Amino acid sequence: MLRKLPWVVLALLFLGTARCYTADLAAGVAGVPVVGPMLVPPPPTPAYVQAIGTPAPVELPEADVAAWFPAEGGWKGVPPAQWQAMALAAAAAGTPAGWAELCAKASAAAGADRAAAPLPGALACSDDPALTSVQRVALQLFDLRAALGLWLNGAPNGSIGAVQARQGGLRLLCATTAPGRVDPAALAAACAKGLDAAYLAGDGAATMAAVEEAYAGLAAAIAAADPTVEGEPATYGAQAAP
C-alpha cells in the first residue's frame, strides 16, 4: 500500500493540472492573434463604449431665413428664439450635406438675383468653387453673429468663450481663403471688422455692429462677383488658386 502512495499522489497532481488546463483553454485560445477570434469570438462591445467619441448628428433646424436678416433694426430686430436656430444652422452647415441644405434655404429666401437680397444671398448656392470657398468666410461671420446674439441676449449657450472660438475660426479662414473673383479688399475688410475685440472690454454691441458691417460688406462683394443664385452649391470646401 505504501508503495502505491507516490503513484496516487502523482495521479492526483496530473488530474489537477488537466482541470486547470481545461479551464484556461478558452482564454488561452482567445488570446492567439487571428486564430483566437475565429474559434472563440470576443464579447460584443458595450453600447456606451461604442458611443465614446461619436458626435451626435447635427440637423438643420426649421429655418426662417428672413427672420435672421430683418429689414430694420439689425441684430435687435432678430427674434430672441432665432439666435439658437442660427447657431444650429451654422453648425449643421459644417458638413457638405448641411451646407447644401442651408444654401438651398438661403437661395429660396434670396431669389434668383443675389444682389436683390445680398444678406441671405451671401449664403445662397453658387456653382463656382472659388466663390463657395469665400462663402465659408461669410458663414463663419454668420456663426459669429449668432454667438454674439446669444451672449448679448443672455441665452444659456451664450458666452465670451464662444465668441472667441468663432473669431479664432474666422482668423484661420481669412488666412487660408483665396478671394477668387471677390474683391480682395472687401474680403480683407470683412476679416478685419469681424475680429473686433470691443466685447472683451464689455462693449458687445460695438462688436456686433462691426460683425454685421463685415457680413454686409462681404455679402455685397459676393453678390457683385456672382449675381446669379444656383440651385445647388459647388464642390464643398474647394479653394480658389491664389
Coordinates of N, CA and C in Angstrom, one line a residue:
M1 N 0.8 -1.2 0.0 CA 0.0 0.0 0.0 C 0.9 1.2 0.0
L2 N 1.9 1.2 0.8 CA 2.8 2.4 0.9 C 3.5 2.6 -0.4
R3 N 3.8 1.4 -1.1 CA 4.5 1.6 -2.4 C 3.6 2.2 -3.5
K4 N 2.3 2.1 -3.3 CA 1.4 2.7 -4.3 C 1.1 4.2 -4.1
L5 N 1.4 4.6 -2.8 CA 1.0 6.0 -2.5 C 1.6 7.1 -3.4
P6 N 2.9 7.0 -3.7 CA 3.5 8.0 -4.6 C 2.8 8.1 -5.9
W7 N 2.4 6.9 -6.4 CA 1.6 6.9 -7.7 C 0.3 7.6 -7.6
V8 N -0.4 7.4 -6.5 CA -1.7 8.0 -6.3 C -1.5 9.5 -6.2
V9 N -0.5 10.0 -5.5 CA -0.3 11.4 -5.4 C 0.1 12.0 -6.7
L10 N 0.9 11.3 -7.5 CA 1.2 11.8 -8.9 C 0.0 11.9 -9.8
A11 N -0.9 10.9 -9.6 CA -2.1 10.9 -10.4 C -3.0 12.1 -10.1
L12 N -3.1 12.3 -8.8 CA -3.9 13.5 -8.4 C -3.3 14.8 -8.9
L13 N -2.0 14.9 -8.9 CA -1.4 16.1 -9.5 C -1.7 16.3 -11.0
F14 N -1.6 15.2 -11.7 CA -1.9 15.3 -13.1 C -3.4 15.6 -13.4
L15 N -4.2 15.1 -12.5 CA -5.7 15.4 -12.6 C -6.0 16.9 -12.4
G16 N -5.3 17.5 -11.4 CA -5.5 18.9 -11.1 C -5.0 19.8 -12.3
T17 N -3.8 19.3 -12.8 CA -3.3 20.1 -14.0 C -4.2 20.0 -15.2
A18 N -4.8 18.9 -15.4 CA -5.7 18.7 -16.5 C -6.9 19.6 -16.4
R19 N -7.4 19.7 -15.1 CA -8.6 20.6 -14.9 C -8.2 22.0 -15.1
C20 N -7.1 22.5 -14.6 CA -6.7 23.8 -14.8 C -6.5 24.1 -16.3
Y21 N -5.9 23.2 -17.0 CA -5.7 23.4 -18.5 C -7.0 23.5 -19.2
T22 N -8.0 22.7 -18.8 CA -9.3 22.8 -19.5 C -10.0 24.1 -19.2
A23 N -9.8 24.6 -18.0 CA -10.5 25.8 -17.6 C -9.9 27.0 -18.3
D24 N -8.5 27.0 -18.6 CA -7.9 28.1 -19.2 C -7.7 27.9 -20.7
L25 N -8.3 26.9 -21.3 CA -8.1 26.6 -22.7 C -8.8 27.7 -23.5
A26 N -10.0 28.1 -23.2 CA -10.7 29.1 -24.0 C -10.1 30.4 -23.9
A27 N -9.6 30.8 -22.7 CA -8.9 32.1 -22.5 C -7.6 32.0 -23.3
G28 N -6.9 30.9 -23.3 CA -5.7 30.9 -24.0 C -5.8 30.9 -25.5
V29 N -6.8 30.2 -26.0 CA -7.0 30.2 -27.5 C -7.5 31.6 -27.9
A30 N -8.3 32.2 -27.1 CA -8.9 33.6 -27.5 C -7.8 34.6 -27.6
G31 N -6.7 34.4 -26.9 CA -5.6 35.4 -26.9 C -4.6 35.2 -28.1
V32 N -4.8 34.1 -28.9 CA -4.0 33.9 -30.0 C -4.4 34.8 -31.2
P33 N -3.5 35.6 -31.7 CA -3.9 36.5 -32.8 C -4.5 35.7 -34.0
V34 N -5.5 36.3 -34.7 CA -6.1 35.8 -35.9 C -6.9 34.5 -35.6
V35 N -6.3 33.5 -35.0 CA -6.9 32.2 -34.7 C -7.9 32.4 -33.6
G36 N -7.6 33.1 -32.6 CA -8.4 33.2 -31.4 C -9.8 33.7 -31.7
P37 N -10.0 34.9 -32.4 CA -11.3 35.4 -32.7 C -12.1 34.5 -33.5
M38 N -11.4 33.6 -34.3 CA -12.2 32.7 -35.2 C -12.8 31.5 -34.4
L39 N -12.0 31.0 -33.4 CA -12.5 29.9 -32.5 C -13.3 30.4 -31.3
V40 N -12.9 31.5 -30.7 CA -13.6 32.0 -29.5 C -13.9 33.4 -29.8
P41 N -15.1 33.7 -30.3 CA -15.5 35.1 -30.7 C -15.4 36.0 -29.5
P42 N -14.8 37.2 -29.6 CA -14.8 38.2 -28.5 C -16.1 38.6 -28.1
P43 N -16.3 39.0 -26.8 CA -17.6 39.5 -26.4 C -18.0 40.8 -27.1
P44 N -19.2 41.1 -27.3 CA -19.6 42.3 -28.0 C -19.3 43.6 -27.2
T45 N -18.9 44.6 -28.0 CA -18.6 45.9 -27.4 C -19.8 46.6 -26.8
P46 N -19.8 47.0 -25.5 CA -20.9 47.6 -24.9 C -21.3 48.9 -25.7
A47 N -22.6 49.2 -25.7 CA -23.1 50.4 -26.4 C -22.5 51.7 -25.9
Y48 N -22.2 51.8 -24.6 CA -21.7 53.0 -24.1 C -20.2 53.2 -24.5
V49 N -19.5 52.1 -24.8 CA -18.2 52.2 -25.3 C -18.2 52.6 -26.8
Q50 N -19.1 52.0 -27.5 CA -19.2 52.4 -29.0 C -19.6 53.9 -29.1
A51 N -20.3 54.4 -28.2 CA -20.7 55.8 -28.3 C -19.6 56.8 -28.0
I52 N -18.5 56.4 -27.3 CA -17.5 57.3 -27.0 C -16.8 57.9 -28.2
G53 N -16.7 59.2 -28.2 CA -16.1 59.9 -29.3 C -16.9 60.0 -30.6
T54 N -18.2 59.6 -30.5 CA -19.1 59.7 -31.7 C -20.0 60.9 -31.5
P55 N -19.8 62.0 -32.3 CA -20.6 63.1 -32.1 C -22.1 62.9 -32.5
A56 N -23.0 63.5 -31.8 CA -24.4 63.4 -32.2 C -24.6 64.2 -33.5
P57 N -25.4 63.6 -34.4 CA -25.6 64.3 -35.7 C -26.3 65.6 -35.5
V58 N -25.9 66.6 -36.3 CA -26.4 67.9 -36.2 C -27.4 68.1 -37.4
E59 N -28.6 68.4 -37.2 CA -29.6 68.6 -38.2 C -29.9 70.1 -38.3
L60 N -30.2 70.5 -39.6 CA -30.6 71.9 -39.8 C -31.9 72.2 -39.2
P61 N -32.1 73.2 -38.4 CA -33.4 73.4 -37.8 C -34.4 74.0 -38.8
E62 N -35.6 74.0 -38.4 CA -36.6 74.7 -39.3 C -36.2 76.2 -39.4
A63 N -35.8 76.6 -40.6 CA -35.2 77.9 -40.9 C -36.2 78.9 -41.3
D64 N -36.1 80.1 -40.6 CA -36.9 81.3 -41.0 C -35.8 82.3 -41.4
V65 N -35.3 82.1 -42.6 CA -34.1 82.9 -43.1 C -34.4 84.4 -43.1
A66 N -35.6 84.8 -43.4 CA -36.0 86.2 -43.4 C -35.9 86.8 -42.0
A67 N -36.2 86.0 -41.0 CA -36.1 86.5 -39.6 C -34.6 86.7 -39.2
W68 N -33.7 86.0 -39.8 CA -32.3 86.1 -39.5 C -31.7 87.5 -40.0
F69 N -32.3 88.0 -41.0 CA -31.8 89.3 -41.6 C -33.0 90.3 -41.7
P70 N -33.4 90.8 -40.5 CA -34.6 91.8 -40.6 C -34.2 93.0 -41.4
A71 N -35.3 93.6 -42.0 CA -35.1 94.8 -42.9 C -34.6 96.0 -42.1
E72 N -35.0 96.0 -40.8 CA -34.7 97.2 -40.0 C -34.2 96.7 -38.6
G73 N -33.4 97.5 -37.9 CA -33.0 97.2 -36.6 C -31.8 96.3 -36.4
G74 N -31.3 95.7 -37.4 CA -30.1 94.9 -37.3 C -30.3 93.8 -36.3
W75 N -29.4 93.5 -35.5 CA -29.5 92.4 -34.6 C -30.6 92.5 -33.5
K76 N -31.0 93.8 -33.2 CA -32.0 94.0 -32.3 C -33.4 93.6 -32.9
G77 N -33.5 93.5 -34.2 CA -34.7 93.1 -34.8 C -34.9 91.6 -34.9
V78 N -33.9 90.9 -34.6 CA -34.0 89.4 -34.7 C -34.8 88.8 -33.5
P79 N -35.8 88.0 -33.7 CA -36.5 87.4 -32.5 C -35.5 86.6 -31.7
P80 N -35.6 86.7 -30.4 CA -34.6 86.0 -29.5 C -34.5 84.5 -29.8
A81 N -35.6 83.9 -30.1 CA -35.6 82.4 -30.3 C -34.8 82.1 -31.6
Q82 N -34.6 83.0 -32.5 CA -33.9 82.7 -33.7 C -32.4 82.6 -33.6
W83 N -31.8 83.2 -32.5 CA -30.4 83.1 -32.3 C -29.9 81.7 -32.2
Q84 N -30.6 80.9 -31.4 CA -30.2 79.5 -31.3 C -30.4 78.8 -32.6
A85 N -31.4 79.1 -33.3 CA -31.6 78.4 -34.6 C -30.5 78.8 -35.6
M86 N -30.0 80.0 -35.5 CA -28.9 80.4 -36.4 C -27.6 79.7 -36.0
A87 N -27.4 79.5 -34.7 CA -26.2 78.8 -34.3 C -26.2 77.3 -34.7
L88 N -27.4 76.7 -34.6 CA -27.6 75.3 -35.0 C -27.4 75.2 -36.6
A89 N -27.9 76.2 -37.3 CA -27.8 76.1 -38.8 C -26.4 76.2 -39.2
A90 N -25.6 77.1 -38.5 CA -24.2 77.3 -38.8 C -23.4 76.0 -38.5
A91 N -23.8 75.3 -37.4 CA -23.1 74.1 -37.1 C -23.4 73.0 -38.1
A92 N -24.7 72.9 -38.5 CA -25.1 71.9 -39.5 C -24.4 72.1 -40.8
A93 N -24.2 73.4 -41.2 CA -23.6 73.7 -42.5 C -22.1 73.3 -42.5
G94 N -21.6 72.8 -41.4 CA -20.2 72.4 -41.4 C -19.9 71.1 -42.2
T95 N -21.0 70.4 -42.7 CA -20.8 69.2 -43.5 C -21.3 69.5 -44.9
P96 N -20.9 68.8 -45.9 CA -21.4 69.0 -47.3 C -22.9 69.0 -47.4
A97 N -23.5 68.0 -46.8 CA -25.0 67.9 -46.9 C -25.6 69.1 -46.2
G98 N -25.1 69.5 -45.0 CA -25.7 70.6 -44.3 C -25.5 71.9 -45.0
W99 N -24.4 72.1 -45.6 CA -24.2 73.3 -46.4 C -25.1 73.4 -47.6
A100 N -25.3 72.2 -48.3 CA -26.2 72.2 -49.4 C -27.7 72.5 -49.0
E101 N -28.0 72.0 -47.8 CA -29.4 72.3 -47.3 C -29.5 73.8 -46.9
L102 N -28.5 74.3 -46.2 CA -28.6 75.7 -45.8 C -28.6 76.7 -47.0
C103 N -27.7 76.4 -48.0 CA -27.6 77.3 -49.1 C -28.9 77.2 -50.0
A104 N -29.6 76.1 -50.0 CA -30.8 75.9 -50.7 C -31.9 76.8 -50.0
K105 N -32.0 76.8 -48.7 CA -32.9 77.6 -48.0 C -32.6 79.1 -48.2
A106 N -31.3 79.4 -48.1 CA -31.0 80.8 -48.4 C -31.3 81.2 -49.8
S107 N -31.1 80.3 -50.8 CA -31.5 80.6 -52.2 C -33.0 80.9 -52.3
A108 N -33.8 80.1 -51.6 CA -35.2 80.4 -51.7 C -35.6 81.7 -51.1
A109 N -34.8 82.2 -50.1 CA -35.1 83.5 -49.4 C -34.6 84.6 -50.3
A110 N -33.5 84.4 -51.0 CA -32.8 85.5 -51.7 C -33.5 85.6 -53.1
G111 N -33.9 84.6 -53.7 CA -34.4 84.6 -55.1 C -33.3 84.4 -56.1
A112 N -33.6 84.6 -57.3 CA -32.7 84.4 -58.4 C -31.6 85.4 -58.5
D113 N -31.8 86.6 -58.0 CA -30.9 87.7 -58.1 C -30.2 87.9 -56.7
R114 N -29.0 87.5 -56.6 CA -28.3 87.6 -55.3 C -28.2 89.1 -54.8
A115 N -28.0 90.0 -55.8 CA -27.9 91.4 -55.4 C -29.2 92.0 -54.9
A116 N -30.3 91.4 -55.2 CA -31.6 92.0 -54.7 C -31.8 91.7 -53.2
A117 N -31.1 90.7 -52.7 CA -31.2 90.3 -51.3 C -29.8 89.8 -50.8
P118 N -28.8 90.7 -50.7 CA -27.5 90.2 -50.5 C -27.2 89.5 -49.2
L119 N -28.0 89.9 -48.1 CA -27.7 89.2 -46.8 C -28.0 87.7 -46.8
P120 N -29.2 87.3 -47.2 CA -29.4 85.9 -47.4 C -28.6 85.4 -48.6
G121 N -28.4 86.2 -49.6 CA -27.7 85.8 -50.8 C -26.3 85.4 -50.6
A122 N -25.7 85.9 -49.5 CA -24.3 85.5 -49.2 C -24.2 84.1 -48.9
L123 N -25.3 83.5 -48.5 CA -25.3 82.0 -48.1 C -26.0 81.2 -49.2
A124 N -26.5 81.9 -50.2 CA -27.3 81.2 -51.3 C -26.3 80.4 -52.2
C125 N -26.8 79.4 -52.9 CA -25.9 78.5 -53.6 C -25.2 79.2 -54.8
S126 N -24.0 78.7 -55.0 CA -23.2 79.2 -56.2 C -22.6 77.9 -56.8
D127 N -22.4 78.0 -58.1 CA -21.8 76.8 -58.8 C -20.3 77.1 -59.0
D128 N -19.7 78.1 -58.4 CA -18.3 78.5 -58.6 C -17.6 78.0 -57.3
P129 N -16.7 77.0 -57.4 CA -16.0 76.6 -56.2 C -15.2 77.7 -55.5
A130 N -14.7 78.6 -56.3 CA -13.9 79.7 -55.6 C -14.8 80.6 -54.8
L131 N -16.0 80.8 -55.3 CA -17.0 81.6 -54.5 C -17.5 80.9 -53.3
T132 N -17.7 79.6 -53.5 CA -18.2 78.8 -52.4 C -17.1 78.8 -51.3
S133 N -15.9 78.9 -51.6 CA -14.8 79.0 -50.6 C -15.0 80.3 -49.8
V134 N -15.2 81.4 -50.5 CA -15.4 82.7 -49.8 C -16.7 82.7 -49.0
Q135 N -17.7 81.9 -49.5 CA -18.9 81.9 -48.7 C -18.7 81.2 -47.3
R136 N -17.6 80.4 -47.2 CA -17.3 79.8 -45.9 C -16.9 80.9 -44.9
V137 N -16.3 81.9 -45.4 CA -16.0 83.1 -44.5 C -17.3 83.8 -44.1
A138 N -18.2 84.0 -45.1 CA -19.5 84.6 -44.8 C -20.2 83.7 -43.7
L139 N -20.2 82.4 -43.9 CA -20.8 81.5 -42.9 C -20.2 81.7 -41.5
Q140 N -18.9 81.8 -41.5 CA -18.2 82.0 -40.2 C -18.6 83.3 -39.6
L141 N -18.8 84.4 -40.3 CA -19.3 85.6 -39.8 C -20.7 85.5 -39.3
F142 N -21.5 84.7 -40.1 CA -22.9 84.5 -39.7 C -22.9 83.7 -38.3
D143 N -22.0 82.7 -38.2 CA -21.9 82.0 -36.9 C -21.5 82.9 -35.8
L144 N -20.5 83.7 -36.1 CA -20.0 84.7 -35.1 C -21.1 85.6 -34.6
R145 N -21.9 86.1 -35.6 CA -23.1 87.0 -35.2 C -24.0 86.2 -34.3
A146 N -24.3 84.9 -34.6 CA -25.2 84.2 -33.8 C -24.6 84.0 -32.4
A147 N -23.3 83.8 -32.2 CA -22.7 83.6 -30.9 C -22.8 84.9 -30.1
L148 N -22.6 86.0 -30.8 CA -22.7 87.3 -30.2 C -24.2 87.6 -29.7
G149 N -25.1 87.2 -30.6 CA -26.5 87.4 -30.3 C -26.9 86.6 -29.1
L150 N -26.5 85.4 -29.0 CA -26.8 84.5 -27.8 C -26.2 85.2 -26.5
W151 N -25.0 85.7 -26.6 CA -24.4 86.3 -25.4 C -25.0 87.6 -25.1
L152 N -25.3 88.4 -26.0 CA -26.0 89.7 -25.7 C -27.4 89.5 -25.2
N153 N -28.1 88.5 -25.6 CA -29.4 88.2 -25.1 C -29.4 87.4 -23.8
G154 N -28.2 87.1 -23.3 CA -28.2 86.3 -22.0 C -28.7 84.9 -22.1
A155 N -28.6 84.3 -23.3 CA -29.0 82.9 -23.5 C -28.1 82.0 -22.8
P156 N -28.6 80.8 -22.5 CA -27.8 79.8 -21.7 C -26.6 79.4 -22.5
N157 N -26.6 79.4 -23.8 CA -25.5 78.9 -24.6 C -24.6 80.1 -25.0
G158 N -24.8 81.3 -24.6 CA -24.0 82.4 -24.9 C -22.9 82.7 -24.0
S159 N -21.7 82.9 -24.5 CA -20.5 83.2 -23.6 C -19.5 83.9 -24.4
I160 N -18.6 84.6 -23.8 CA -17.5 85.2 -24.4 C -16.6 84.2 -25.0
G161 N -16.4 83.0 -24.4 CA -15.6 82.0 -24.9 C -16.1 81.5 -26.3
A162 N -17.4 81.4 -26.4 CA -18.0 81.0 -27.7 C -17.7 82.0 -28.8
V163 N -17.8 83.3 -28.5 CA -17.4 84.4 -29.4 C -16.0 84.3 -29.8
Q164 N -15.1 84.1 -28.8 CA -13.7 84.0 -29.1 C -13.4 82.8 -30.0
A165 N -14.1 81.7 -29.8 CA -13.9 80.5 -30.6 C -14.2 80.8 -32.1
R166 N -15.4 81.5 -32.3 CA -15.8 81.8 -33.7 C -14.8 82.8 -34.3
Q167 N -14.2 83.7 -33.5 CA -13.2 84.6 -34.1 C -12.0 83.8 -34.4
G168 N -11.6 82.8 -33.6 CA -10.5 82.0 -34.0 C -10.6 81.3 -35.3
G169 N -11.8 80.7 -35.5 CA -12.1 80.1 -36.8 C -12.1 81.1 -37.9
L170 N -12.6 82.3 -37.7 CA -12.6 83.3 -38.7 C -11.2 83.7 -39.1
R171 N -10.3 83.8 -38.1 CA -8.9 84.2 -38.4 C -8.2 83.2 -39.3
L172 N -8.5 81.9 -39.0 CA -7.9 80.8 -39.8 C -8.4 80.8 -41.2
L173 N -9.7 81.0 -41.4 CA -10.3 81.0 -42.7 C -9.8 82.2 -43.5
C174 N -9.7 83.4 -42.9 CA -9.2 84.6 -43.5 C -7.7 84.4 -44.0
A175 N -7.0 83.6 -43.2 CA -5.6 83.4 -43.6 C -5.4 82.4 -44.7
T176 N -6.4 81.6 -45.0 CA -6.2 80.5 -45.9 C -7.1 80.6 -47.1
T177 N -8.1 81.5 -47.2 CA -9.0 81.6 -48.3 C -8.6 82.6 -49.3
A178 N -8.5 82.1 -50.6 CA -8.2 82.9 -51.7 C -9.5 83.7 -52.1
P179 N -9.4 85.0 -52.5 CA -10.6 85.7 -52.9 C -11.3 85.3 -54.1
G180 N -10.5 84.7 -55.1 CA -11.1 84.3 -56.3 C -11.6 85.5 -57.1
R181 N -12.9 85.5 -57.4 CA -13.5 86.7 -58.2 C -14.0 87.8 -57.2
V182 N -14.0 87.5 -55.9 CA -14.4 88.5 -55.0 C -13.3 89.5 -54.8
D183 N -13.7 90.8 -54.6 CA -12.8 91.9 -54.4 C -11.9 91.6 -53.2
P184 N -10.6 91.5 -53.4 CA -9.7 91.1 -52.2 C -9.8 92.1 -51.1
A185 N -10.0 93.4 -51.4 CA -10.1 94.5 -50.4 C -11.3 94.3 -49.6
A186 N -12.4 93.9 -50.2 CA -13.7 93.6 -49.5 C -13.5 92.4 -48.5
L187 N -12.9 91.4 -49.0 CA -12.6 90.2 -48.1 C -11.7 90.6 -46.9
A188 N -10.7 91.3 -47.2 CA -9.8 91.7 -46.1 C -10.5 92.6 -45.1
A189 N -11.3 93.5 -45.6 CA -12.0 94.4 -44.7 C -13.0 93.7 -43.8
A190 N -13.7 92.7 -44.4 CA -14.6 91.9 -43.7 C -13.9 91.1 -42.6
C191 N -12.8 90.6 -42.9 CA -12.0 89.8 -41.9 C -11.5 90.7 -40.8
A192 N -11.1 91.9 -41.1 CA -10.6 92.8 -40.0 C -11.7 93.2 -39.1
K193 N -12.9 93.6 -39.7 CA -14.0 94.0 -38.9 C -14.6 92.9 -38.0
G194 N -14.5 91.7 -38.6 CA -15.1 90.5 -37.9 C -14.3 90.2 -36.6
L195 N -13.0 90.7 -36.6 CA -12.2 90.4 -35.4 C -12.2 91.5 -34.4
D196 N -13.2 92.3 -34.5 CA -13.3 93.4 -33.5 C -13.3 92.9 -32.1
A197 N -12.6 93.5 -31.1 CA -12.5 93.0 -29.8 C -13.1 93.9 -28.7
A198 N -14.0 94.8 -29.1 CA -14.6 95.7 -28.1 C -15.4 94.9 -27.1
Y199 N -15.9 93.7 -27.4 CA -16.7 92.9 -26.5 C -15.9 92.5 -25.3
L200 N -14.6 92.3 -25.5 CA -13.7 91.9 -24.3 C -13.7 93.0 -23.3
A201 N -13.9 94.2 -23.7 CA -14.0 95.3 -22.7 C -15.4 95.6 -22.2
G202 N -16.3 94.7 -22.6 CA -17.7 94.9 -22.2 C -18.7 95.5 -23.2
D203 N -18.1 95.9 -24.3 CA -19.0 96.6 -25.3 C -19.3 95.6 -26.4
G204 N -20.2 94.7 -26.1 CA -20.6 93.7 -27.1 C -21.4 94.3 -28.3
A205 N -22.1 95.3 -28.0 CA -22.9 95.9 -29.1 C -22.0 96.5 -30.2
A206 N -20.8 97.1 -29.8 CA -19.9 97.6 -30.7 C -19.3 96.5 -31.6
T207 N -19.0 95.4 -31.0 CA -18.5 94.2 -31.8 C -19.6 93.7 -32.7
M208 N -20.8 93.6 -32.2 CA -21.9 93.2 -33.1 C -22.1 94.1 -34.3
A209 N -22.0 95.4 -34.1 CA -22.1 96.3 -35.2 C -21.0 96.1 -36.2
A210 N -19.8 95.8 -35.7 CA -18.7 95.6 -36.6 C -18.9 94.3 -37.4
V211 N -19.4 93.3 -36.7 CA -19.6 92.0 -37.4 C -20.7 92.1 -38.4
E212 N -21.8 92.8 -38.1 CA -22.8 93.0 -39.1 C -22.3 93.8 -40.3
E213 N -21.5 94.8 -40.0 CA -20.9 95.5 -41.1 C -20.0 94.7 -42.0
A214 N -19.2 93.8 -41.3 CA -18.3 92.9 -42.0 C -19.1 91.9 -42.9
Y215 N -20.2 91.4 -42.4 CA -21.0 90.4 -43.1 C -21.7 91.1 -44.3
A216 N -22.2 92.3 -44.1 CA -22.9 93.0 -45.1 C -21.9 93.4 -46.2
G217 N -20.7 93.8 -45.9 CA -19.7 94.2 -46.9 C -19.3 93.0 -47.7
L218 N -19.1 91.8 -47.1 CA -18.7 90.6 -47.8 C -19.9 90.1 -48.6
A219 N -21.1 90.3 -48.1 CA -22.3 89.9 -48.9 C -22.4 90.7 -50.2
A220 N -22.2 92.0 -50.1 CA -22.2 92.8 -51.3 C -21.2 92.4 -52.3
A221 N -20.0 92.1 -51.8 CA -18.9 91.6 -52.7 C -19.2 90.3 -53.3
I222 N -19.8 89.4 -52.6 CA -20.2 88.1 -53.2 C -21.3 88.3 -54.3
A223 N -22.2 89.2 -54.0 CA -23.3 89.4 -55.0 C -22.7 90.1 -56.2
A224 N -21.7 90.9 -56.1 CA -21.1 91.6 -57.2 C -20.3 90.6 -58.1
A225 N -19.7 89.6 -57.4 CA -18.9 88.6 -58.1 C -19.7 87.5 -58.8
D226 N -20.9 87.2 -58.2 CA -21.7 86.1 -58.7 C -23.2 86.5 -58.5
P227 N -23.8 87.3 -59.4 CA -25.2 87.8 -59.1 C -26.2 86.7 -59.2
T228 N -26.0 85.6 -59.9 CA -27.0 84.6 -60.2 C -26.9 83.5 -59.1
V229 N -28.1 83.2 -58.5 CA -28.2 82.2 -57.5 C -28.4 80.9 -58.2
E230 N -27.7 79.8 -57.7 CA -27.9 78.5 -58.3 C -28.7 77.6 -57.4
G231 N -29.2 76.5 -58.0 CA -30.0 75.5 -57.2 C -29.2 74.7 -56.3
E232 N -27.9 74.4 -56.6 CA -27.0 73.6 -55.8 C -25.7 74.2 -55.7
P233 N -25.0 73.9 -54.6 CA -23.7 74.5 -54.4 C -22.6 73.8 -55.2
A234 N -21.4 74.5 -55.4 CA -20.3 73.9 -56.0 C -19.6 72.9 -55.0
T235 N -18.5 72.4 -55.4 CA -17.8 71.4 -54.6 C -17.5 72.0 -53.2
Y236 N -17.9 71.3 -52.2 CA -17.8 71.7 -50.8 C -16.3 71.9 -50.4
G237 N -16.0 73.1 -49.9 CA -14.6 73.3 -49.4 C -13.6 73.6 -50.4
A238 N -14.0 73.7 -51.7 CA -13.0 73.9 -52.7 C -12.3 75.3 -52.6
Q239 N -11.1 75.3 -52.8 CA -10.3 76.6 -52.7 C -9.9 77.1 -54.1
A240 N -9.9 78.4 -54.2 CA -9.5 79.0 -55.5 C -8.0 79.1 -55.5
A241 N -7.4 79.1 -56.7 CA -6.0 79.3 -56.8 C -5.6 80.7 -56.5
P242 N -4.5 81.0 -55.8 CA -4.2 82.3 -55.4 C -3.9 83.2 -56.7

